Amino acid sequence: MGDVVSVSCPYTVAPVTGKSREHVTVAWPWWSVDPDCDWIAWNGEVALVGDPASHEWEREMFRIDPATDHLTVGATCRIGIPPTLVHVVSVDHFDPPLETGRLPRPRRHVVVLRAGQSHDAESEEQGYEIDPDDDIPITFDLVFRPYACLIAGDEVADAAGRAWRFNAVWDCTPSTAVSLTSRFGPSRF
């Protein structure tokens, strides 16, 4: 939680199977139907927000090319995520994996908000869920990992890439600013 990352996904061709004023439905190129899930019947399609005027536009990570006003059912489009700066608001783990009607079954979700959006702890539906272990080729590039303070044993790196282990309080000026590289062992994300 708290990491600032750039997420992206290469554009992939997908057939358009439906269209409404705000959404374009496509045959999803990355998942398959879960034959062992008998209570959710996923049809292999995903509806994406395609209208920039929609109140859902800023929440949707995937973008559609060409613009949705040029698309018709039966046409093909490209869907992907352009490099987008986000911050992680939660990482949820599922054991056993969730049954969603599709494969692979999610084992974890990373919930992100676009840069500039504030997290509302009272809102249950805020953020965009990404399953980093499914078959969508989404990449996460760490931009910044914030930390509130250094504690004894933290490993840090300065702008020149020199590694240091913090063992006591010392004077840190802008010319010696450091980034946290590990706490309690290797990073888990």
Short mmCIF file of N, CA and C in Angstrom, two decimals:
data_model
loop_
_atom_site.label_atom_id
_atom_site.label_comp_id
_atom_site.label_asym_id
_atom_site.label_seq_id
_atom_site.Cartn_x
_atom_site.Cartn_y
_atom_site.Cartn_z
N MET A 1 0.84 -1.18 0.00
CA MET A 1 0.00 0.00 0.00
C MET A 1 0.88 1.24 0.00
N GLY A 2 0.41 2.26 -0.72
CA GLY A 2 1.13 3.52 -0.75
C GLY A 2 2.10 3.66 -1.91
N ASP A 3 2.48 2.54 -2.55
CA ASP A 3 3.40 2.63 -3.67
C ASP A 3 2.80 3.47 -4.79
N VAL A 4 3.65 4.24 -5.46
CA VAL A 4 3.26 4.95 -6.67
C VAL A 4 3.90 4.18 -7.81
N VAL A 5 3.07 3.72 -8.75
CA VAL A 5 3.55 2.90 -9.85
C VAL A 5 2.99 3.40 -11.17
N SER A 6 3.67 3.05 -12.23
CA SER A 6 3.16 3.28 -13.58
C SER A 6 2.66 1.93 -14.07
N VAL A 7 1.39 1.86 -14.46
CA VAL A 7 0.84 0.62 -15.01
C VAL A 7 0.64 0.81 -16.52
N SER A 8 0.81 -0.28 -17.26
CA SER A 8 0.57 -0.23 -18.70
C SER A 8 0.26 -1.64 -19.19
N CYS A 9 -0.36 -1.70 -20.36
CA CYS A 9 -0.67 -2.97 -21.00
C CYS A 9 -0.60 -2.72 -22.50
N PRO A 10 0.16 -3.54 -23.24
CA PRO A 10 0.23 -3.34 -24.69
C PRO A 10 -1.15 -3.50 -25.34
N TYR A 11 -1.38 -2.70 -26.36
CA TYR A 11 -2.66 -2.77 -27.07
C TYR A 11 -2.79 -4.10 -27.80
N THR A 12 -3.97 -4.72 -27.68
CA THR A 12 -4.26 -6.03 -28.26
C THR A 12 -5.57 -5.93 -29.03
N VAL A 13 -5.65 -6.61 -30.15
CA VAL A 13 -6.85 -6.59 -30.99
C VAL A 13 -7.96 -7.40 -30.32
N ALA A 14 -9.18 -6.84 -30.36
CA ALA A 14 -10.35 -7.52 -29.79
C ALA A 14 -11.57 -7.21 -30.65
N PRO A 15 -12.43 -8.21 -30.91
CA PRO A 15 -13.66 -7.96 -31.66
C PRO A 15 -14.69 -7.22 -30.81
N VAL A 16 -15.39 -6.29 -31.42
CA VAL A 16 -16.46 -5.55 -30.75
C VAL A 16 -17.72 -6.39 -30.82
N THR A 17 -18.30 -6.69 -29.64
CA THR A 17 -19.50 -7.53 -29.61
C THR A 17 -20.75 -6.76 -29.19
N GLY A 18 -20.58 -5.53 -28.73
CA GLY A 18 -21.72 -4.72 -28.32
C GLY A 18 -21.30 -3.27 -28.13
N LYS A 19 -22.28 -2.39 -28.18
CA LYS A 19 -21.99 -0.97 -28.03
C LYS A 19 -23.21 -0.26 -27.47
N SER A 20 -22.96 0.61 -26.48
CA SER A 20 -24.01 1.48 -25.95
C SER A 20 -23.48 2.90 -25.96
N ARG A 21 -24.24 3.81 -25.40
CA ARG A 21 -23.81 5.21 -25.42
C ARG A 21 -22.48 5.41 -24.71
N GLU A 22 -22.25 4.72 -23.58
CA GLU A 22 -21.04 4.93 -22.79
C GLU A 22 -20.05 3.77 -22.83
N HIS A 23 -20.46 2.59 -23.29
CA HIS A 23 -19.61 1.40 -23.21
C HIS A 23 -19.43 0.72 -24.56
N VAL A 24 -18.30 0.05 -24.67
CA VAL A 24 -18.03 -0.84 -25.80
C VAL A 24 -17.75 -2.20 -25.20
N THR A 25 -18.44 -3.22 -25.67
CA THR A 25 -18.24 -4.59 -25.18
C THR A 25 -17.37 -5.32 -26.19
N VAL A 26 -16.35 -6.00 -25.66
CA VAL A 26 -15.42 -6.74 -26.53
C VAL A 26 -15.31 -8.18 -26.06
N ALA A 27 -14.93 -9.06 -27.00
CA ALA A 27 -14.58 -10.43 -26.64
C ALA A 27 -13.21 -10.34 -25.99
N TRP A 28 -13.13 -10.67 -24.70
CA TRP A 28 -11.92 -10.46 -23.92
C TRP A 28 -10.81 -11.40 -24.37
N PRO A 29 -9.67 -10.86 -24.78
CA PRO A 29 -8.62 -11.71 -25.36
C PRO A 29 -7.76 -12.47 -24.35
N TRP A 30 -7.90 -12.22 -23.06
CA TRP A 30 -6.95 -12.79 -22.11
C TRP A 30 -7.52 -13.85 -21.18
N TRP A 31 -8.79 -13.86 -20.92
CA TRP A 31 -9.36 -14.83 -19.99
C TRP A 31 -10.14 -15.90 -20.74
N SER A 32 -10.44 -16.98 -20.04
CA SER A 32 -11.31 -18.01 -20.61
C SER A 32 -12.39 -18.36 -19.59
N VAL A 33 -13.45 -19.00 -20.06
CA VAL A 33 -14.57 -19.38 -19.19
C VAL A 33 -14.11 -20.48 -18.24
N ASP A 34 -14.50 -20.37 -16.97
CA ASP A 34 -14.17 -21.36 -15.94
C ASP A 34 -15.23 -22.46 -15.99
N PRO A 35 -14.91 -23.65 -16.52
CA PRO A 35 -15.91 -24.71 -16.65
C PRO A 35 -16.31 -25.31 -15.30
N ASP A 36 -15.52 -25.08 -14.25
CA ASP A 36 -15.83 -25.65 -12.93
C ASP A 36 -16.62 -24.70 -12.04
N CYS A 37 -16.96 -23.54 -12.55
CA CYS A 37 -17.77 -22.59 -11.78
C CYS A 37 -19.22 -22.75 -12.23
N ASP A 38 -20.06 -23.31 -11.33
CA ASP A 38 -21.44 -23.59 -11.73
C ASP A 38 -22.44 -22.53 -11.30
N TRP A 39 -21.98 -21.43 -10.71
CA TRP A 39 -22.94 -20.41 -10.27
C TRP A 39 -22.72 -19.05 -10.92
N ILE A 40 -21.65 -18.90 -11.71
CA ILE A 40 -21.43 -17.68 -12.49
C ILE A 40 -21.17 -18.11 -13.92
N ALA A 41 -21.97 -17.61 -14.84
CA ALA A 41 -21.82 -17.97 -16.25
C ALA A 41 -21.27 -16.76 -17.01
N TRP A 42 -19.94 -16.60 -17.01
CA TRP A 42 -19.32 -15.50 -17.74
C TRP A 42 -19.35 -15.83 -19.23
N ASN A 43 -19.69 -14.85 -20.05
CA ASN A 43 -19.86 -15.09 -21.49
C ASN A 43 -18.62 -14.76 -22.32
N GLY A 44 -17.49 -14.44 -21.69
CA GLY A 44 -16.28 -14.15 -22.44
C GLY A 44 -16.15 -12.72 -22.90
N GLU A 45 -17.09 -11.87 -22.49
CA GLU A 45 -17.08 -10.48 -22.91
C GLU A 45 -16.85 -9.55 -21.73
N VAL A 46 -16.26 -8.38 -22.02
CA VAL A 46 -16.04 -7.35 -21.01
C VAL A 46 -16.49 -6.02 -21.60
N ALA A 47 -17.25 -5.25 -20.82
CA ALA A 47 -17.69 -3.91 -21.23
C ALA A 47 -16.69 -2.89 -20.69
N LEU A 48 -16.18 -2.06 -21.58
CA LEU A 48 -15.23 -1.02 -21.20
C LEU A 48 -15.86 0.35 -21.40
N VAL A 49 -15.51 1.27 -20.54
CA VAL A 49 -16.01 2.65 -20.69
C VAL A 49 -15.32 3.25 -21.91
N GLY A 50 -16.11 3.72 -22.85
CA GLY A 50 -15.55 4.26 -24.08
C GLY A 50 -15.83 5.73 -24.29
N ASP A 51 -16.66 6.33 -23.45
CA ASP A 51 -17.06 7.73 -23.62
C ASP A 51 -16.32 8.61 -22.63
N PRO A 52 -15.43 9.49 -23.11
CA PRO A 52 -14.71 10.38 -22.20
C PRO A 52 -15.62 11.29 -21.36
N ALA A 53 -16.86 11.47 -21.78
CA ALA A 53 -17.79 12.30 -21.02
C ALA A 53 -18.45 11.52 -19.87
N SER A 54 -18.26 10.22 -19.84
CA SER A 54 -18.86 9.38 -18.80
C SER A 54 -18.23 9.67 -17.44
N HIS A 55 -19.04 9.57 -16.39
CA HIS A 55 -18.52 9.76 -15.03
C HIS A 55 -17.57 8.62 -14.64
N GLU A 56 -17.58 7.50 -15.39
CA GLU A 56 -16.72 6.36 -15.12
C GLU A 56 -15.37 6.43 -15.84
N TRP A 57 -15.20 7.40 -16.72
CA TRP A 57 -14.02 7.48 -17.60
C TRP A 57 -12.70 7.49 -16.82
N GLU A 58 -12.61 8.29 -15.78
CA GLU A 58 -11.36 8.40 -15.02
C GLU A 58 -11.05 7.13 -14.24
N ARG A 59 -12.04 6.34 -13.92
CA ARG A 59 -11.80 5.10 -13.18
C ARG A 59 -11.30 3.99 -14.09
N GLU A 60 -11.77 3.95 -15.33
CA GLU A 60 -11.40 2.91 -16.29
C GLU A 60 -9.93 3.06 -16.70
N MET A 61 -9.17 2.00 -16.62
CA MET A 61 -7.76 2.03 -17.02
C MET A 61 -7.59 1.72 -18.50
N PHE A 62 -8.39 0.78 -19.03
CA PHE A 62 -8.25 0.39 -20.43
C PHE A 62 -8.79 1.48 -21.35
N ARG A 63 -8.10 1.67 -22.45
CA ARG A 63 -8.52 2.60 -23.48
C ARG A 63 -8.75 1.82 -24.77
N ILE A 64 -9.61 2.38 -25.62
CA ILE A 64 -10.03 1.73 -26.86
C ILE A 64 -9.55 2.56 -28.03
N ASP A 65 -9.00 1.89 -29.04
CA ASP A 65 -8.53 2.56 -30.25
C ASP A 65 -9.08 1.79 -31.44
N PRO A 66 -9.78 2.41 -32.37
CA PRO A 66 -10.03 3.84 -32.49
C PRO A 66 -11.12 4.32 -31.53
N ALA A 67 -11.39 5.61 -31.56
CA ALA A 67 -12.43 6.19 -30.70
C ALA A 67 -13.75 5.45 -30.92
N THR A 68 -14.53 5.33 -29.86
CA THR A 68 -15.72 4.50 -29.91
C THR A 68 -16.78 4.98 -30.90
N ASP A 69 -16.79 6.26 -31.24
CA ASP A 69 -17.80 6.73 -32.20
C ASP A 69 -17.53 6.18 -33.61
N HIS A 70 -16.34 5.61 -33.85
CA HIS A 70 -16.01 5.03 -35.14
C HIS A 70 -16.18 3.51 -35.16
N LEU A 71 -16.67 2.93 -34.06
CA LEU A 71 -16.78 1.48 -33.95
C LEU A 71 -18.22 1.00 -34.14
N THR A 72 -18.36 -0.19 -34.72
CA THR A 72 -19.65 -0.85 -34.84
C THR A 72 -19.49 -2.30 -34.38
N VAL A 73 -20.61 -2.91 -34.03
CA VAL A 73 -20.58 -4.32 -33.64
C VAL A 73 -20.06 -5.14 -34.82
N GLY A 74 -19.12 -6.03 -34.55
CA GLY A 74 -18.50 -6.84 -35.58
C GLY A 74 -17.16 -6.30 -36.04
N ALA A 75 -16.90 -5.03 -35.73
CA ALA A 75 -15.59 -4.44 -36.08
C ALA A 75 -14.55 -4.93 -35.07
N THR A 76 -13.31 -4.63 -35.31
CA THR A 76 -12.26 -4.91 -34.34
C THR A 76 -11.70 -3.60 -33.84
N CYS A 77 -11.19 -3.64 -32.63
CA CYS A 77 -10.55 -2.47 -32.05
C CYS A 77 -9.30 -2.96 -31.33
N ARG A 78 -8.57 -2.04 -30.79
CA ARG A 78 -7.41 -2.37 -29.97
C ARG A 78 -7.69 -1.88 -28.56
N ILE A 79 -7.41 -2.72 -27.56
CA ILE A 79 -7.60 -2.32 -26.17
C ILE A 79 -6.27 -2.47 -25.44
N GLY A 80 -6.00 -1.54 -24.54
CA GLY A 80 -4.77 -1.57 -23.77
C GLY A 80 -4.77 -0.47 -22.73
N ILE A 81 -3.70 -0.41 -21.97
CA ILE A 81 -3.55 0.64 -20.96
C ILE A 81 -2.31 1.45 -21.30
N PRO A 82 -2.47 2.73 -21.67
CA PRO A 82 -1.28 3.55 -21.88
C PRO A 82 -0.59 3.75 -20.53
N PRO A 83 0.70 4.04 -20.48
CA PRO A 83 1.36 4.26 -19.19
C PRO A 83 0.57 5.25 -18.34
N THR A 84 0.16 4.79 -17.17
CA THR A 84 -0.72 5.56 -16.29
C THR A 84 -0.15 5.55 -14.88
N LEU A 85 0.02 6.73 -14.30
CA LEU A 85 0.55 6.84 -12.95
C LEU A 85 -0.59 6.62 -11.95
N VAL A 86 -0.39 5.68 -11.03
CA VAL A 86 -1.41 5.34 -10.03
C VAL A 86 -0.74 5.17 -8.67
N HIS A 87 -1.56 5.15 -7.63
CA HIS A 87 -1.04 4.76 -6.32
C HIS A 87 -1.87 3.61 -5.79
N VAL A 88 -1.18 2.70 -5.10
CA VAL A 88 -1.80 1.48 -4.58
C VAL A 88 -2.51 1.81 -3.28
N VAL A 89 -3.83 1.49 -3.22
CA VAL A 89 -4.58 1.75 -1.98
C VAL A 89 -4.81 0.48 -1.18
N SER A 90 -4.73 -0.69 -1.82
CA SER A 90 -4.81 -1.94 -1.07
C SER A 90 -4.32 -3.10 -1.92
N VAL A 91 -3.90 -4.15 -1.24
CA VAL A 91 -3.55 -5.41 -1.89
C VAL A 91 -4.32 -6.48 -1.12
N ASP A 92 -5.25 -7.14 -1.80
CA ASP A 92 -6.11 -8.14 -1.17
C ASP A 92 -5.70 -9.52 -1.66
N HIS A 93 -5.57 -10.48 -0.72
CA HIS A 93 -5.20 -11.85 -1.04
C HIS A 93 -6.40 -12.77 -0.83
N PHE A 94 -6.55 -13.79 -1.70
CA PHE A 94 -7.68 -14.70 -1.63
C PHE A 94 -7.19 -16.15 -1.60
N ASP A 95 -7.54 -16.85 -0.52
CA ASP A 95 -7.18 -18.25 -0.37
C ASP A 95 -8.39 -18.97 0.21
N PRO A 96 -9.15 -19.69 -0.57
CA PRO A 96 -8.89 -20.10 -1.94
C PRO A 96 -9.13 -18.96 -2.93
N PRO A 97 -8.65 -19.12 -4.18
CA PRO A 97 -8.88 -18.08 -5.19
C PRO A 97 -10.37 -17.83 -5.40
N LEU A 98 -10.70 -16.59 -5.81
CA LEU A 98 -12.10 -16.22 -6.04
C LEU A 98 -12.68 -16.95 -7.24
N GLU A 99 -13.95 -17.32 -7.13
CA GLU A 99 -14.67 -17.84 -8.29
C GLU A 99 -15.35 -16.66 -8.96
N THR A 100 -14.97 -16.41 -10.20
CA THR A 100 -15.50 -15.27 -10.95
C THR A 100 -16.19 -15.69 -12.24
N GLY A 101 -16.15 -16.99 -12.55
CA GLY A 101 -16.69 -17.47 -13.82
C GLY A 101 -15.66 -17.47 -14.93
N ARG A 102 -14.46 -16.99 -14.63
CA ARG A 102 -13.41 -16.92 -15.63
C ARG A 102 -12.12 -17.50 -15.07
N LEU A 103 -11.22 -17.84 -15.98
CA LEU A 103 -9.89 -18.34 -15.60
C LEU A 103 -8.84 -17.38 -16.12
N PRO A 104 -7.76 -17.17 -15.41
CA PRO A 104 -7.43 -17.78 -14.12
C PRO A 104 -8.23 -17.14 -12.98
N ARG A 105 -8.45 -17.92 -11.93
CA ARG A 105 -9.15 -17.41 -10.76
C ARG A 105 -8.22 -16.47 -9.98
N PRO A 106 -8.73 -15.30 -9.59
CA PRO A 106 -7.88 -14.33 -8.88
C PRO A 106 -7.41 -14.82 -7.51
N ARG A 107 -6.10 -14.71 -7.28
CA ARG A 107 -5.50 -15.02 -5.98
C ARG A 107 -5.23 -13.74 -5.19
N ARG A 108 -5.16 -12.62 -5.90
CA ARG A 108 -4.99 -11.32 -5.24
C ARG A 108 -5.45 -10.21 -6.17
N HIS A 109 -5.80 -9.11 -5.58
CA HIS A 109 -6.15 -7.90 -6.31
C HIS A 109 -5.31 -6.76 -5.78
N VAL A 110 -4.82 -5.95 -6.69
CA VAL A 110 -4.16 -4.70 -6.32
C VAL A 110 -5.14 -3.61 -6.71
N VAL A 111 -5.58 -2.82 -5.73
CA VAL A 111 -6.54 -1.75 -6.00
C VAL A 111 -5.75 -0.46 -6.11
N VAL A 112 -5.96 0.25 -7.23
CA VAL A 112 -5.20 1.47 -7.51
C VAL A 112 -6.14 2.64 -7.78
N LEU A 113 -5.61 3.84 -7.54
CA LEU A 113 -6.27 5.08 -7.90
C LEU A 113 -5.32 5.86 -8.80
N ARG A 114 -5.87 6.55 -9.79
CA ARG A 114 -5.04 7.41 -10.63
C ARG A 114 -4.37 8.48 -9.78
N ALA A 115 -3.19 8.89 -10.20
CA ALA A 115 -2.47 9.96 -9.51
C ALA A 115 -3.38 11.19 -9.43
N GLY A 116 -3.39 11.82 -8.28
CA GLY A 116 -4.20 13.01 -8.08
C GLY A 116 -5.54 12.74 -7.44
N GLN A 117 -5.98 11.48 -7.41
CA GLN A 117 -7.24 11.14 -6.75
C GLN A 117 -6.95 10.77 -5.30
N SER A 118 -7.80 11.22 -4.42
CA SER A 118 -7.63 10.93 -3.00
C SER A 118 -8.41 9.70 -2.61
N HIS A 119 -7.83 8.91 -1.72
CA HIS A 119 -8.50 7.71 -1.24
C HIS A 119 -9.55 8.09 -0.21
N ASP A 120 -10.74 7.54 -0.34
CA ASP A 120 -11.82 7.74 0.62
C ASP A 120 -12.04 6.41 1.33
N ALA A 121 -11.59 6.32 2.56
CA ALA A 121 -11.67 5.07 3.32
C ALA A 121 -13.11 4.61 3.53
N GLU A 122 -14.08 5.50 3.43
CA GLU A 122 -15.49 5.15 3.61
C GLU A 122 -16.12 4.55 2.35
N SER A 123 -15.46 4.72 1.21
CA SER A 123 -16.01 4.24 -0.06
C SER A 123 -15.57 2.81 -0.33
N GLU A 124 -16.53 1.91 -0.56
CA GLU A 124 -16.21 0.51 -0.86
C GLU A 124 -15.91 0.29 -2.34
N GLU A 125 -16.37 1.18 -3.19
CA GLU A 125 -16.25 0.97 -4.63
C GLU A 125 -15.22 1.89 -5.28
N GLN A 126 -14.30 2.44 -4.52
CA GLN A 126 -13.33 3.36 -5.08
C GLN A 126 -12.11 2.58 -5.57
N GLY A 127 -11.55 3.00 -6.67
CA GLY A 127 -10.35 2.38 -7.18
C GLY A 127 -10.63 1.39 -8.28
N TYR A 128 -9.55 0.90 -8.87
CA TYR A 128 -9.62 -0.05 -9.99
C TYR A 128 -8.85 -1.29 -9.58
N GLU A 129 -9.51 -2.46 -9.66
CA GLU A 129 -8.88 -3.72 -9.26
C GLU A 129 -8.10 -4.32 -10.42
N ILE A 130 -6.86 -4.68 -10.13
CA ILE A 130 -6.02 -5.37 -11.10
C ILE A 130 -5.55 -6.66 -10.46
N ASP A 131 -5.66 -7.75 -11.20
CA ASP A 131 -5.13 -9.03 -10.75
C ASP A 131 -3.75 -9.18 -11.39
N PRO A 132 -2.67 -8.98 -10.63
CA PRO A 132 -1.34 -9.02 -11.25
C PRO A 132 -0.91 -10.41 -11.68
N ASP A 133 -1.68 -11.44 -11.31
CA ASP A 133 -1.31 -12.81 -11.64
C ASP A 133 -2.12 -13.42 -12.77
N ASP A 134 -3.07 -12.64 -13.34
CA ASP A 134 -3.86 -13.23 -14.43
C ASP A 134 -3.12 -13.11 -15.75
N ASP A 135 -3.77 -13.42 -16.83
CA ASP A 135 -3.10 -13.50 -18.12
C ASP A 135 -3.04 -12.17 -18.89
N ILE A 136 -3.55 -11.10 -18.30
CA ILE A 136 -3.44 -9.79 -18.96
C ILE A 136 -2.01 -9.30 -18.77
N PRO A 137 -1.32 -8.92 -19.85
CA PRO A 137 0.10 -8.54 -19.72
C PRO A 137 0.30 -7.12 -19.17
N ILE A 138 -0.24 -6.86 -17.99
CA ILE A 138 -0.09 -5.56 -17.35
C ILE A 138 1.27 -5.51 -16.67
N THR A 139 1.97 -4.42 -16.84
CA THR A 139 3.25 -4.24 -16.15
C THR A 139 3.09 -3.17 -15.08
N PHE A 140 3.79 -3.39 -13.98
CA PHE A 140 3.84 -2.44 -12.87
C PHE A 140 5.29 -1.97 -12.76
N ASP A 141 5.53 -0.69 -12.93
CA ASP A 141 6.87 -0.13 -12.76
C ASP A 141 6.84 0.78 -11.54
N LEU A 142 7.59 0.39 -10.50
CA LEU A 142 7.63 1.18 -9.27
C LEU A 142 8.25 2.54 -9.55
N VAL A 143 7.55 3.60 -9.18
CA VAL A 143 8.03 4.97 -9.34
C VAL A 143 8.53 5.50 -8.00
N PHE A 144 7.77 5.20 -6.94
CA PHE A 144 8.13 5.73 -5.63
C PHE A 144 7.49 4.87 -4.56
N ARG A 145 8.25 4.56 -3.52
CA ARG A 145 7.72 3.83 -2.37
C ARG A 145 7.89 4.75 -1.15
N PRO A 146 6.79 5.33 -0.69
CA PRO A 146 6.90 6.24 0.46
C PRO A 146 7.12 5.48 1.76
N TYR A 147 7.70 6.15 2.70
CA TYR A 147 7.85 5.61 4.04
C TYR A 147 7.80 6.77 5.02
N ALA A 148 7.23 6.52 6.17
CA ALA A 148 7.02 7.58 7.15
C ALA A 148 8.29 7.95 7.89
N CYS A 149 9.12 6.97 8.19
CA CYS A 149 10.35 7.23 8.91
C CYS A 149 11.29 6.05 8.72
N LEU A 150 12.54 6.26 9.04
CA LEU A 150 13.51 5.18 9.00
C LEU A 150 13.60 4.55 10.38
N ILE A 151 13.72 3.23 10.39
CA ILE A 151 13.92 2.53 11.66
C ILE A 151 15.21 1.71 11.54
N ALA A 152 15.81 1.39 12.66
CA ALA A 152 17.07 0.66 12.66
C ALA A 152 16.95 -0.61 11.83
N GLY A 153 17.91 -0.81 10.93
CA GLY A 153 17.92 -1.97 10.06
C GLY A 153 17.41 -1.70 8.65
N ASP A 154 16.73 -0.55 8.43
CA ASP A 154 16.26 -0.22 7.08
C ASP A 154 17.44 -0.05 6.14
N GLU A 155 17.29 -0.50 4.91
CA GLU A 155 18.30 -0.28 3.89
C GLU A 155 17.79 0.81 2.97
N VAL A 156 18.66 1.76 2.64
CA VAL A 156 18.29 2.89 1.79
C VAL A 156 19.32 3.03 0.68
N ALA A 157 18.94 3.74 -0.37
CA ALA A 157 19.87 4.05 -1.46
C ALA A 157 19.78 5.53 -1.75
N ASP A 158 20.92 6.16 -2.03
CA ASP A 158 20.91 7.57 -2.38
C ASP A 158 20.78 7.72 -3.88
N ALA A 159 20.75 8.96 -4.36
CA ALA A 159 20.53 9.23 -5.79
C ALA A 159 21.61 8.61 -6.67
N ALA A 160 22.81 8.39 -6.12
CA ALA A 160 23.90 7.78 -6.88
C ALA A 160 23.83 6.25 -6.86
N GLY A 161 22.82 5.69 -6.17
CA GLY A 161 22.65 4.25 -6.11
C GLY A 161 23.47 3.57 -5.02
N ARG A 162 24.14 4.36 -4.17
CA ARG A 162 24.92 3.77 -3.08
C ARG A 162 23.96 3.27 -2.01
N ALA A 163 24.17 2.06 -1.52
CA ALA A 163 23.31 1.47 -0.50
C ALA A 163 23.85 1.79 0.89
N TRP A 164 22.93 2.00 1.82
CA TRP A 164 23.27 2.31 3.20
C TRP A 164 22.33 1.54 4.10
N ARG A 165 22.79 1.17 5.27
CA ARG A 165 21.91 0.59 6.28
C ARG A 165 21.77 1.62 7.39
N PHE A 166 20.51 1.93 7.72
CA PHE A 166 20.23 2.92 8.76
C PHE A 166 20.29 2.24 10.12
N ASN A 167 21.17 2.74 10.98
CA ASN A 167 21.31 2.19 12.31
C ASN A 167 21.10 3.22 13.41
N ALA A 168 21.15 4.50 13.07
CA ALA A 168 20.97 5.57 14.07
C ALA A 168 20.58 6.85 13.35
N VAL A 169 20.10 7.80 14.07
CA VAL A 169 19.72 9.09 13.50
C VAL A 169 20.95 9.81 13.00
N TRP A 170 20.88 10.38 11.79
CA TRP A 170 21.97 11.17 11.25
C TRP A 170 21.39 12.29 10.42
N ASP A 171 22.19 13.27 10.10
CA ASP A 171 21.74 14.46 9.40
C ASP A 171 21.51 14.13 7.93
N CYS A 172 20.31 14.41 7.43
CA CYS A 172 19.97 14.14 6.04
C CYS A 172 19.54 15.44 5.39
N THR A 173 20.29 15.91 4.42
CA THR A 173 19.97 17.15 3.71
C THR A 173 19.52 16.79 2.30
N PRO A 174 18.97 17.75 1.54
CA PRO A 174 18.53 17.42 0.18
C PRO A 174 19.60 16.77 -0.68
N SER A 175 20.87 17.11 -0.46
CA SER A 175 21.92 16.51 -1.28
C SER A 175 22.20 15.06 -0.87
N THR A 176 21.69 14.64 0.30
CA THR A 176 21.88 13.25 0.73
C THR A 176 20.55 12.53 0.86
N ALA A 177 19.54 12.98 0.12
CA ALA A 177 18.23 12.33 0.19
C ALA A 177 18.35 10.88 -0.24
N VAL A 178 17.60 10.01 0.41
CA VAL A 178 17.68 8.58 0.15
C VAL A 178 16.29 8.02 -0.11
N SER A 179 16.24 6.84 -0.73
CA SER A 179 15.00 6.11 -0.97
C SER A 179 15.07 4.78 -0.24
N LEU A 180 13.97 4.41 0.41
CA LEU A 180 13.91 3.13 1.12
C LEU A 180 13.94 1.99 0.11
N THR A 181 14.85 1.02 0.30
CA THR A 181 14.93 -0.12 -0.61
C THR A 181 14.43 -1.40 0.02
N SER A 182 14.51 -1.54 1.36
CA SER A 182 13.93 -2.71 2.01
C SER A 182 13.72 -2.45 3.48
N ARG A 183 12.73 -3.13 4.03
CA ARG A 183 12.43 -3.11 5.46
C ARG A 183 11.99 -4.52 5.82
N PHE A 184 12.62 -5.09 6.79
CA PHE A 184 12.30 -6.46 7.21
C PHE A 184 12.48 -7.45 6.06
N GLY A 185 13.51 -7.28 5.26
CA GLY A 185 13.78 -8.21 4.18
C GLY A 185 13.30 -7.71 2.84
N PRO A 186 13.34 -8.56 1.81
CA PRO A 186 12.98 -8.14 0.45
C PRO A 186 11.53 -7.69 0.34
N SER A 187 11.28 -6.84 -0.63
CA SER A 187 9.92 -6.35 -0.90
C SER A 187 9.03 -7.51 -1.30
N ARG A 188 7.74 -7.43 -0.92
CA ARG A 188 6.78 -8.49 -1.26
C ARG A 188 5.98 -8.17 -2.50
N PHE A 189 6.08 -6.98 -3.07
CA PHE A 189 5.27 -6.60 -4.23
C PHE A 189 6.11 -6.53 -5.47
#
